[in-house]
Amino acid sequence: MSKILALVILAMMVIQLIKPLGLPGLKQRRDFWKLAVAALAAMMVTVLLSHLQ
């Protein structure tokens, strides 16, 4: 699951650099770092949940 999540976030970051997504907070190309922060948080949550089970 974390590999799929990483690929999806990476694809979103590449798309954001080419053409901004237009979502709130992602209106400019330089906002791609926000996706990286969200990706780190999401991966930490998935790892934490996988270790709790």
Short mmCIF file of C-alpha atoms in Angstrom, two decimals:
data_model
loop_
_atom_site.label_atom_id
_atom_site.label_comp_id
_atom_site.label_asym_id
_atom_site.label_seq_id
_atom_site.Cartn_x
_atom_site.Cartn_y
_atom_site.Cartn_z
CA MET A 1 0.00 0.00 0.00
CA SER A 2 2.78 2.44 0.84
CA LYS A 3 4.44 1.82 -2.56
CA ILE A 4 1.23 2.67 -4.39
CA LEU A 5 0.75 5.75 -2.24
CA ALA A 6 4.31 6.88 -2.96
CA LEU A 7 3.83 6.48 -6.71
CA VAL A 8 0.54 8.39 -6.67
CA ILE A 9 2.02 11.27 -4.68
CA LEU A 10 5.11 11.33 -6.90
CA ALA A 11 2.90 11.50 -10.00
CA MET A 12 0.93 14.36 -8.44
CA MET A 13 4.17 16.22 -7.73
CA VAL A 14 5.34 15.85 -11.33
CA ILE A 15 1.96 17.02 -12.63
CA GLN A 16 2.06 19.97 -10.22
CA LEU A 17 5.44 21.03 -11.64
CA ILE A 18 4.19 20.79 -15.23
CA LYS A 19 0.71 22.26 -14.74
CA PRO A 20 -0.62 23.28 -11.30
CA LEU A 21 -3.48 21.12 -10.03
CA GLY A 22 -5.57 24.12 -8.99
CA LEU A 23 -6.60 22.65 -5.64
CA PRO A 24 -6.72 24.99 -2.64
CA GLY A 25 -3.13 25.62 -1.63
CA LEU A 26 -1.77 24.17 -4.88
CA LYS A 27 -2.36 27.04 -7.28
CA GLN A 28 1.30 27.66 -8.24
CA ARG A 29 4.08 25.40 -9.49
CA ARG A 30 6.29 26.11 -6.51
CA ASP A 31 3.67 24.57 -4.17
CA PHE A 32 4.79 21.02 -5.05
CA TRP A 33 6.68 20.84 -1.73
CA LYS A 34 3.33 20.73 0.06
CA LEU A 35 2.62 17.44 -1.70
CA ALA A 36 5.97 16.11 -0.46
CA VAL A 37 5.08 17.00 3.13
CA ALA A 38 1.66 15.37 2.73
CA ALA A 39 3.34 12.28 1.27
CA LEU A 40 5.71 11.96 4.22
CA ALA A 41 2.81 12.28 6.66
CA ALA A 42 0.69 9.75 4.77
CA MET A 43 3.53 7.22 4.59
CA MET A 44 4.24 7.61 8.30
CA VAL A 45 0.57 6.92 9.05
CA THR A 46 0.49 3.82 6.82
CA VAL A 47 3.68 2.46 8.40
CA LEU A 48 2.35 3.16 11.88
CA LEU A 49 -0.94 1.42 11.13
CA SER A 50 0.81 -1.58 9.59
CA HIS A 51 2.99 -2.03 12.69
CA LEU A 52 0.04 -1.77 15.07
CA GLN A 53 -1.74 -4.76 13.57
#
